[in-house]
Amino acid sequence: MPDALVCGAGGFIGSHLVRRLKREGFWVRGVDLKFPEFAPTEADDFVQGDLRDQDFCRLVVDRGFAEVYQLAADMGGAGFVFTGEHDADILHNSATINLNMLDACRRRRVKRIFYSSSACMYPAYNQEDPENPLCSEASAYPAAPDSEYGWEKLFSERLYLAFARNYGMEVRVARYHNIFGPEGTWKGGREKAPAALCRKIAEAPDGGEIEVWGDGQQTRSFLYIDECLEASIRLMRSDFPGPVNVGSEEMIRINDLAQMIARAAGKKIAIRHIPGPLGVRGRNSDNRLIREKLGWAPSQPLEKGIALTYAWISEQVARDRGGKRPAA
Ligand code: NAD
C-alpha cells in the first residue's frame, strides 16, 4: 500500500486531500496543530503538533514516504494577510515549517514532496488593471509581491527548487489561485472572499444588504476544491516540477461574485461598499502551462462550486443561529 504524509491535514485543502488519498488506497498520516474542524479526519494516523519544531518534523517523517504534501502555513484571507498585523508570524512560521520539512524529507529520502505556493507571489505591478492581470509563470520576476505572505511563498518555492537541484530531491510546486469549497474557514477573520460573501448573504434577509470591501470592481478567479485536488495529484505524479498555476481562468468582479452567490441563495441582495484590506486590483490564473504539461483544465463552471459552497455555509450559519456548534 503506498503511503503519504499530509502536512496541514487539519486545514481546508489538507483535510480534503487526506480524504482523496484514502479513496485512492493510500495509507495516510496527517499532521497539523489542530484536527479538522468540520468533519473527523480520515487519516490512518493523525499527529497533532507544531511543524516549526525541527524534532517534531523528524519524528513525523519517520520513513521514505511515497508522497509528502506540504500544505501547512500560517495563512488566511485578505483580512489576515493584508492588514500588516501578522507579517512577522506569516514570514517566520511558514518559512520555518518549509525549512524543517525539507531537511526532514531529505534525511529520510522521501520520494516526492509537493509544495503549495500561491498566486500572491506574482508582482503587484502586473495586477493593476482589473481587466488584464498578468499571471503567467514566467512573469514572476523581477519579484514584487504585494504582501509578506507572497514573499514567503516565493522564498519557499526557491527553497524547494534548490533542494531539488542540490540534493536530487523530487519536488513539485503549485501556485494555487483562490481555492474554495465546503469545509473551509467561513468566519473568524481568516476566511476568504467566497466564504465571507456566502456567510454574509446567508445571514442577510431576502432584500437585505451586505458589506463588500472596496468598490467591488476588483477581479479574481476561484477554483473549486475538487478541481484543485485533481490538478495537485496530477502534478505530483507527473515529471514536471513546476512552478505551475493551479487555478481557474473564469475571472469575475467581486460585485458579480456576490450576485452569483445571491442567485444561489435565491435572495435579492444590495451591496454597500466599505473600506477594507484589498490586495491587488486584478488577478486571474493563466492556465497555458498546466494545459500543455498536464493536459488539465477545470471541469466545471464557477457557479456550480459556488452553489455547493453556499449550501454548506448556509447550513453552518443556521446551526450557529440555533445555538448549536457545527458538527465535529
Ligand atoms: P488552512 O489555513 O485551512 O490550512 C493550513 C493548515 O496549516 C492549518 O490547519 C494550520 O493549523 C496548519 N498549520 C499552520 N501552522 C502550523 C504549524 N506550525 N504546525 C502544524 N500545522 C500548522 O489553509 P488552506 O486553504 O488549506 O491552504 C493550504 C495551503 O495552500 C497553504 O500553504 C496555503 O498558503 C496554500 N494556498 C491556499 C490558497 C487558498 O485559496 N486556500 C491559495 C493559495 C495558496
PDB file of N, CA, C and O and ligand atoms in Angstrom, residues 7-14 31-34 49-52 70-75 93 97 115-119 149 153 176-180 185 190 192, ligand 1:
ATOM      1  N   CYS A   7       0.914  17.415   5.440  1.00  0.00           N
ATOM      2  CA  CYS A   7       1.148  18.446   6.459  1.00  0.00           C
ATOM      3  C   CYS A   7       0.123  19.552   6.254  1.00  0.00           C
ATOM      4  O   CYS A   7      -0.035  20.050   5.138  1.00  0.00           O
ATOM      5  N   GLY A   8      -0.565  19.923   7.322  1.00  0.00           N
ATOM      6  CA  GLY A   8      -1.679  20.861   7.193  1.00  0.00           C
ATOM      7  C   GLY A   8      -2.985  20.089   7.019  1.00  0.00           C
ATOM      8  O   GLY A   8      -3.961  20.611   6.472  1.00  0.00           O
ATOM      9  N   ALA A   9      -3.009  18.827   7.515  1.00  0.00           N
ATOM     10  CA  ALA A   9      -4.150  17.931   7.314  1.00  0.00           C
ATOM     11  C   ALA A   9      -5.373  18.329   8.131  1.00  0.00           C
ATOM     12  O   ALA A   9      -6.455  17.778   7.944  1.00  0.00           O
ATOM     13  N   GLY A  10      -5.201  19.286   9.041  1.00  0.00           N
ATOM     14  CA  GLY A  10      -6.350  19.773   9.794  1.00  0.00           C
ATOM     15  C   GLY A  10      -6.976  20.983   9.130  1.00  0.00           C
ATOM     16  O   GLY A  10      -8.001  21.496   9.571  1.00  0.00           O
ATOM     17  N   GLY A  11      -6.362  21.455   8.056  1.00  0.00           N
ATOM     18  CA  GLY A  11      -6.848  22.647   7.358  1.00  0.00           C
ATOM     19  C   GLY A  11      -7.809  22.304   6.233  1.00  0.00           C
ATOM     20  O   GLY A  11      -8.179  21.139   6.037  1.00  0.00           O
ATOM     21  N   PHE A  12      -8.193  23.322   5.498  1.00  0.00           N
ATOM     22  CA  PHE A  12      -9.203  23.181   4.449  1.00  0.00           C
ATOM     23  C   PHE A  12      -8.738  22.204   3.338  1.00  0.00           C
ATOM     24  O   PHE A  12      -9.329  21.132   3.144  1.00  0.00           O
ATOM     25  N   ILE A  13      -7.674  22.577   2.623  1.00  0.00           N
ATOM     26  CA  ILE A  13      -7.263  21.748   1.483  1.00  0.00           C
ATOM     27  C   ILE A  13      -6.706  20.410   1.976  1.00  0.00           C
ATOM     28  O   ILE A  13      -6.998  19.349   1.418  1.00  0.00           O
ATOM     29  N   GLY A  14      -5.935  20.453   3.082  1.00  0.00           N
ATOM     30  CA  GLY A  14      -5.316  19.235   3.602  1.00  0.00           C
ATOM     31  C   GLY A  14      -6.336  18.178   3.998  1.00  0.00           C
ATOM     32  O   GLY A  14      -6.145  16.988   3.712  1.00  0.00           O
ATOM     33  N   VAL A  31      -0.746  15.574   9.633  1.00  0.00           N
ATOM     34  CA  VAL A  31      -0.090  16.332  10.697  1.00  0.00           C
ATOM     35  C   VAL A  31      -0.647  17.745  10.702  1.00  0.00           C
ATOM     36  O   VAL A  31      -0.837  18.341   9.629  1.00  0.00           O
ATOM     37  N   ASP A  32      -0.901  18.268  11.886  1.00  0.00           N
ATOM     38  CA  ASP A  32      -1.376  19.658  11.983  1.00  0.00           C
ATOM     39  C   ASP A  32      -1.347  20.078  13.446  1.00  0.00           C
ATOM     40  O   ASP A  32      -1.275  19.232  14.343  1.00  0.00           O
ATOM     41  N   LEU A  33      -1.449  21.386  13.658  1.00  0.00           N
ATOM     42  CA  LEU A  33      -1.625  21.907  15.025  1.00  0.00           C
ATOM     43  C   LEU A  33      -2.988  21.503  15.568  1.00  0.00           C
ATOM     44  O   LEU A  33      -3.180  21.379  16.765  1.00  0.00           O
ATOM     45  N   LYS A  34      -3.936  21.337  14.648  1.00  0.00           N
ATOM     46  CA  LYS A  34      -5.321  21.082  15.083  1.00  0.00           C
ATOM     47  C   LYS A  34      -5.974  20.002  14.205  1.00  0.00           C
ATOM     48  O   LYS A  34      -5.568  19.809  13.046  1.00  0.00           O
ATOM     49  N   GLY A  49       0.735  18.431  16.314  1.00  0.00           N
ATOM     50  CA  GLY A  49       1.992  19.019  16.764  1.00  0.00           C
ATOM     51  C   GLY A  49       2.403  20.188  15.895  1.00  0.00           C
ATOM     52  O   GLY A  49       1.701  20.543  14.937  1.00  0.00           O
ATOM     53  N   ASP A  50       3.543  20.769  16.235  1.00  0.00           N
ATOM     54  CA  ASP A  50       3.978  22.029  15.633  1.00  0.00           C
ATOM     55  C   ASP A  50       5.157  21.796  14.686  1.00  0.00           C
ATOM     56  O   ASP A  50       6.255  21.445  15.124  1.00  0.00           O
ATOM     57  N   LEU A  51       4.934  22.030  13.407  1.00  0.00           N
ATOM     58  CA  LEU A  51       5.965  21.788  12.392  1.00  0.00           C
ATOM     59  C   LEU A  51       7.063  22.858  12.414  1.00  0.00           C
ATOM     60  O   LEU A  51       8.025  22.767  11.658  1.00  0.00           O
ATOM     61  N   ARG A  52       6.943  23.860  13.288  1.00  0.00           N
ATOM     62  CA  ARG A  52       8.057  24.796  13.460  1.00  0.00           C
ATOM     63  C   ARG A  52       9.152  24.161  14.309  1.00  0.00           C
ATOM     64  O   ARG A  52      10.247  24.687  14.422  1.00  0.00           O
ATOM     65  N   GLN A  70       3.142  19.216   1.452  1.00  0.00           N
ATOM     66  CA  GLN A  70       3.411  20.225   2.487  1.00  0.00           C
ATOM     67  C   GLN A  70       2.478  21.422   2.264  1.00  0.00           C
ATOM     68  O   GLN A  70       2.777  22.332   1.495  1.00  0.00           O
ATOM     69  N   LEU A  71       1.352  21.399   2.978  1.00  0.00           N
ATOM     70  CA  LEU A  71       0.335  22.458   2.842  1.00  0.00           C
ATOM     71  C   LEU A  71       0.268  23.349   4.079  1.00  0.00           C
ATOM     72  O   LEU A  71      -0.463  24.350   4.075  1.00  0.00           O
ATOM     73  N   ALA A  72       0.985  22.990   5.134  1.00  0.00           N
ATOM     74  CA  ALA A  72       0.868  23.763   6.379  1.00  0.00           C
ATOM     75  C   ALA A  72       1.436  25.165   6.186  1.00  0.00           C
ATOM     76  O   ALA A  72       2.517  25.333   5.620  1.00  0.00           O
ATOM     77  N   ALA A  73       0.701  26.157   6.642  1.00  0.00           N
ATOM     78  CA  ALA A  73       1.147  27.549   6.541  1.00  0.00           C
ATOM     79  C   ALA A  73       0.316  28.384   7.499  1.00  0.00           C
ATOM     80  O   ALA A  73      -0.821  28.022   7.826  1.00  0.00           O
ATOM     81  N   ASP A  74       0.895  29.506   7.921  1.00  0.00           N
ATOM     82  CA  ASP A  74       0.147  30.442   8.746  1.00  0.00           C
ATOM     83  C   ASP A  74      -0.522  31.397   7.775  1.00  0.00           C
ATOM     84  O   ASP A  74       0.143  32.283   7.224  1.00  0.00           O
ATOM     85  N   MET A  75      -1.800  31.191   7.514  1.00  0.00           N
ATOM     86  CA  MET A  75      -2.413  31.962   6.423  1.00  0.00           C
ATOM     87  C   MET A  75      -3.876  32.268   6.686  1.00  0.00           C
ATOM     88  O   MET A  75      -4.489  31.764   7.607  1.00  0.00           O
ATOM     89  N   ASN A  93       6.746  31.797  10.656  1.00  0.00           N
ATOM     90  CA  ASN A  93       6.153  30.481  10.885  1.00  0.00           C
ATOM     91  C   ASN A  93       6.178  29.617   9.626  1.00  0.00           C
ATOM     92  O   ASN A  93       6.592  28.461   9.654  1.00  0.00           O
ATOM     93  N   ILE A  97       8.511  26.186   8.868  1.00  0.00           N
ATOM     94  CA  ILE A  97       7.895  24.892   8.530  1.00  0.00           C
ATOM     95  C   ILE A  97       8.564  24.326   7.269  1.00  0.00           C
ATOM     96  O   ILE A  97       8.943  23.151   7.217  1.00  0.00           O
ATOM     97  N   TYR A 115       4.680  21.133  -2.829  1.00  0.00           N
ATOM     98  CA  TYR A 115       4.583  22.380  -2.073  1.00  0.00           C
ATOM     99  C   TYR A 115       3.503  23.285  -2.669  1.00  0.00           C
ATOM    100  O   TYR A 115       3.489  23.534  -3.872  1.00  0.00           O
ATOM    101  N   SER A 116       2.632  23.790  -1.792  1.00  0.00           N
ATOM    102  CA  SER A 116       1.557  24.678  -2.250  1.00  0.00           C
ATOM    103  C   SER A 116       1.991  26.125  -2.108  1.00  0.00           C
ATOM    104  O   SER A 116       1.917  26.689  -1.023  1.00  0.00           O
ATOM    105  N   SER A 117       2.453  26.698  -3.217  1.00  0.00           N
ATOM    106  CA  SER A 117       2.723  28.127  -3.259  1.00  0.00           C
ATOM    107  C   SER A 117       1.410  28.842  -3.578  1.00  0.00           C
ATOM    108  O   SER A 117       0.333  28.227  -3.553  1.00  0.00           O
ATOM    109  N   SER A 118       1.497  30.123  -3.876  1.00  0.00           N
ATOM    110  CA  SER A 118       0.270  30.903  -4.060  1.00  0.00           C
ATOM    111  C   SER A 118       0.451  31.933  -5.171  1.00  0.00           C
ATOM    112  O   SER A 118       1.559  32.441  -5.387  1.00  0.00           O
ATOM    113  N   ALA A 119      -0.664  32.293  -5.803  1.00  0.00           N
ATOM    114  CA  ALA A 119      -0.648  33.372  -6.799  1.00  0.00           C
ATOM    115  C   ALA A 119      -0.242  34.702  -6.175  1.00  0.00           C
ATOM    116  O   ALA A 119       0.103  35.641  -6.891  1.00  0.00           O
ATOM    117  N   TYR A 149       3.157  37.536   2.878  1.00  0.00           N
ATOM    118  CA  TYR A 149       2.701  36.171   2.570  1.00  0.00           C
ATOM    119  C   TYR A 149       3.244  35.737   1.197  1.00  0.00           C
ATOM    120  O   TYR A 149       3.762  34.633   1.044  1.00  0.00           O
ATOM    121  N   LYS A 153       6.106  32.810   0.140  1.00  0.00           N
ATOM    122  CA  LYS A 153       5.834  31.765  -0.845  1.00  0.00           C
ATOM    123  C   LYS A 153       6.941  31.735  -1.891  1.00  0.00           C
ATOM    124  O   LYS A 153       7.391  30.670  -2.306  1.00  0.00           O
ATOM    125  N   TYR A 176      -1.322  28.015  -6.195  1.00  0.00           N
ATOM    126  CA  TYR A 176      -2.786  27.991  -6.083  1.00  0.00           C
ATOM    127  C   TYR A 176      -3.369  29.399  -6.245  1.00  0.00           C
ATOM    128  O   TYR A 176      -2.834  30.367  -5.700  1.00  0.00           O
ATOM    129  N   HIS A 177      -4.503  29.451  -6.947  1.00  0.00           N
ATOM    130  CA  HIS A 177      -5.255  30.707  -7.084  1.00  0.00           C
ATOM    131  C   HIS A 177      -6.611  30.547  -6.394  1.00  0.00           C
ATOM    132  O   HIS A 177      -7.488  29.867  -6.931  1.00  0.00           O
ATOM    133  N   ASN A 178      -6.787  31.130  -5.205  1.00  0.00           N
ATOM    134  CA  ASN A 178      -8.102  31.180  -4.530  1.00  0.00           C
ATOM    135  C   ASN A 178      -8.898  29.883  -4.604  1.00  0.00           C
ATOM    136  O   ASN A 178      -9.803  29.748  -5.434  1.00  0.00           O
ATOM    137  N   ILE A 179      -8.585  28.979  -3.717  1.00  0.00           N
ATOM    138  CA  ILE A 179      -9.305  27.697  -3.670  1.00  0.00           C
ATOM    139  C   ILE A 179     -10.471  27.857  -2.694  1.00  0.00           C
ATOM    140  O   ILE A 179     -10.312  28.461  -1.626  1.00  0.00           O
ATOM    141  N   PHE A 180     -11.631  27.327  -3.068  1.00  0.00           N
ATOM    142  CA  PHE A 180     -12.784  27.478  -2.169  1.00  0.00           C
ATOM    143  C   PHE A 180     -13.617  26.206  -2.191  1.00  0.00           C
ATOM    144  O   PHE A 180     -13.459  25.364  -3.085  1.00  0.00           O
ATOM    145  N   THR A 185     -12.636  27.599   6.099  1.00  0.00           N
ATOM    146  CA  THR A 185     -12.897  28.614   7.122  1.00  0.00           C
ATOM    147  C   THR A 185     -13.935  29.594   6.599  1.00  0.00           C
ATOM    148  O   THR A 185     -13.783  30.117   5.492  1.00  0.00           O
ATOM    149  N   ARG A 190     -10.073  34.694   9.275  1.00  0.00           N
ATOM    150  CA  ARG A 190      -9.144  34.110   8.298  1.00  0.00           C
ATOM    151  C   ARG A 190      -9.855  33.679   7.026  1.00  0.00           C
ATOM    152  O   ARG A 190      -9.233  33.163   6.083  1.00  0.00           O
ATOM    153  N   LYS A 192     -11.812  33.626   3.399  1.00  0.00           N
ATOM    154  CA  LYS A 192     -11.530  34.352   2.149  1.00  0.00           C
ATOM    155  C   LYS A 192     -12.847  34.828   1.532  1.00  0.00           C
ATOM    156  O   LYS A 192     -13.927  34.466   1.990  1.00  0.00           O
TER     157      LYS A 192
HETATM  158  P1  NAD B   1      -5.634  26.341   6.088  1.00  0.00           P
HETATM  159  O1  NAD B   1      -5.248  27.502   6.938  1.00  0.00           O
HETATM  160  O2  NAD B   1      -7.022  25.828   6.166  1.00  0.00           O
HETATM  161  O3  NAD B   1      -4.628  25.130   6.344  1.00  0.00           O
HETATM  162  C1  NAD B   1      -3.311  25.301   6.768  1.00  0.00           C
HETATM  163  C2  NAD B   1      -3.099  24.408   7.968  1.00  0.00           C
HETATM  164  O4  NAD B   1      -1.739  24.529   8.402  1.00  0.00           O
HETATM  165  C3  NAD B   1      -3.977  24.799   9.167  1.00  0.00           C
HETATM  166  O5  NAD B   1      -4.820  23.712   9.538  1.00  0.00           O
HETATM  167  C4  NAD B   1      -2.981  25.123  10.265  1.00  0.00           C
HETATM  168  O6  NAD B   1      -3.384  24.717  11.560  1.00  0.00           O
HETATM  169  C5  NAD B   1      -1.742  24.355   9.788  1.00  0.00           C
HETATM  170  N1  NAD B   1      -0.557  24.906  10.408  1.00  0.00           N
HETATM  171  C6  NAD B   1      -0.191  26.216  10.485  1.00  0.00           C
HETATM  172  N2  NAD B   1       0.942  26.340  11.186  1.00  0.00           N
HETATM  173  C7  NAD B   1       1.306  25.081  11.566  1.00  0.00           C
HETATM  174  C8  NAD B   1       2.380  24.563  12.325  1.00  0.00           C
HETATM  175  N3  NAD B   1       3.312  25.381  12.836  1.00  0.00           N
HETATM  176  N4  NAD B   1       2.449  23.221  12.526  1.00  0.00           N
HETATM  177  C9  NAD B   1       1.497  22.398  12.019  1.00  0.00           C
HETATM  178  N5  NAD B   1       0.454  22.829  11.285  1.00  0.00           N
HETATM  179  C10 NAD B   1       0.365  24.158  11.071  1.00  0.00           C
HETATM  180  O7  NAD B   1      -5.262  26.755   4.595  1.00  0.00           O
HETATM  181  P2  NAD B   1      -5.636  26.060   3.196  1.00  0.00           P
HETATM  182  O8  NAD B   1      -6.574  26.960   2.496  1.00  0.00           O
HETATM  183  O9  NAD B   1      -5.992  24.635   3.398  1.00  0.00           O
HETATM  184  O10 NAD B   1      -4.231  26.196   2.440  1.00  0.00           O
HETATM  185  C11 NAD B   1      -3.305  25.104   2.364  1.00  0.00           C
HETATM  186  C12 NAD B   1      -2.038  25.590   1.666  1.00  0.00           C
HETATM  187  O11 NAD B   1      -2.348  26.106   0.364  1.00  0.00           O
HETATM  188  C13 NAD B   1      -1.317  26.728   2.399  1.00  0.00           C
HETATM  189  O12 NAD B   1       0.077  26.550   2.263  1.00  0.00           O
HETATM  190  C14 NAD B   1      -1.732  27.960   1.642  1.00  0.00           C
HETATM  191  O13 NAD B   1      -0.780  29.007   1.757  1.00  0.00           O
HETATM  192  C15 NAD B   1      -1.830  27.426   0.226  1.00  0.00           C
HETATM  193  N6  NAD B   1      -2.733  28.243  -0.606  1.00  0.00           N
HETATM  194  C16 NAD B   1      -4.066  28.215  -0.350  1.00  0.00           C
HETATM  195  C17 NAD B   1      -4.908  29.004  -1.129  1.00  0.00           C
HETATM  196  C18 NAD B   1      -6.403  29.005  -0.883  1.00  0.00           C
HETATM  197  O14 NAD B   1      -7.086  29.722  -1.609  1.00  0.00           O
HETATM  198  N7  NAD B   1      -6.934  28.258   0.063  1.00  0.00           N
HETATM  199  C19 NAD B   1      -4.391  29.805  -2.151  1.00  0.00           C
HETATM  200  C20 NAD B   1      -3.016  29.812  -2.353  1.00  0.00           C
HETATM  201  C21 NAD B   1      -2.199  29.009  -1.588  1.00  0.00           C
END
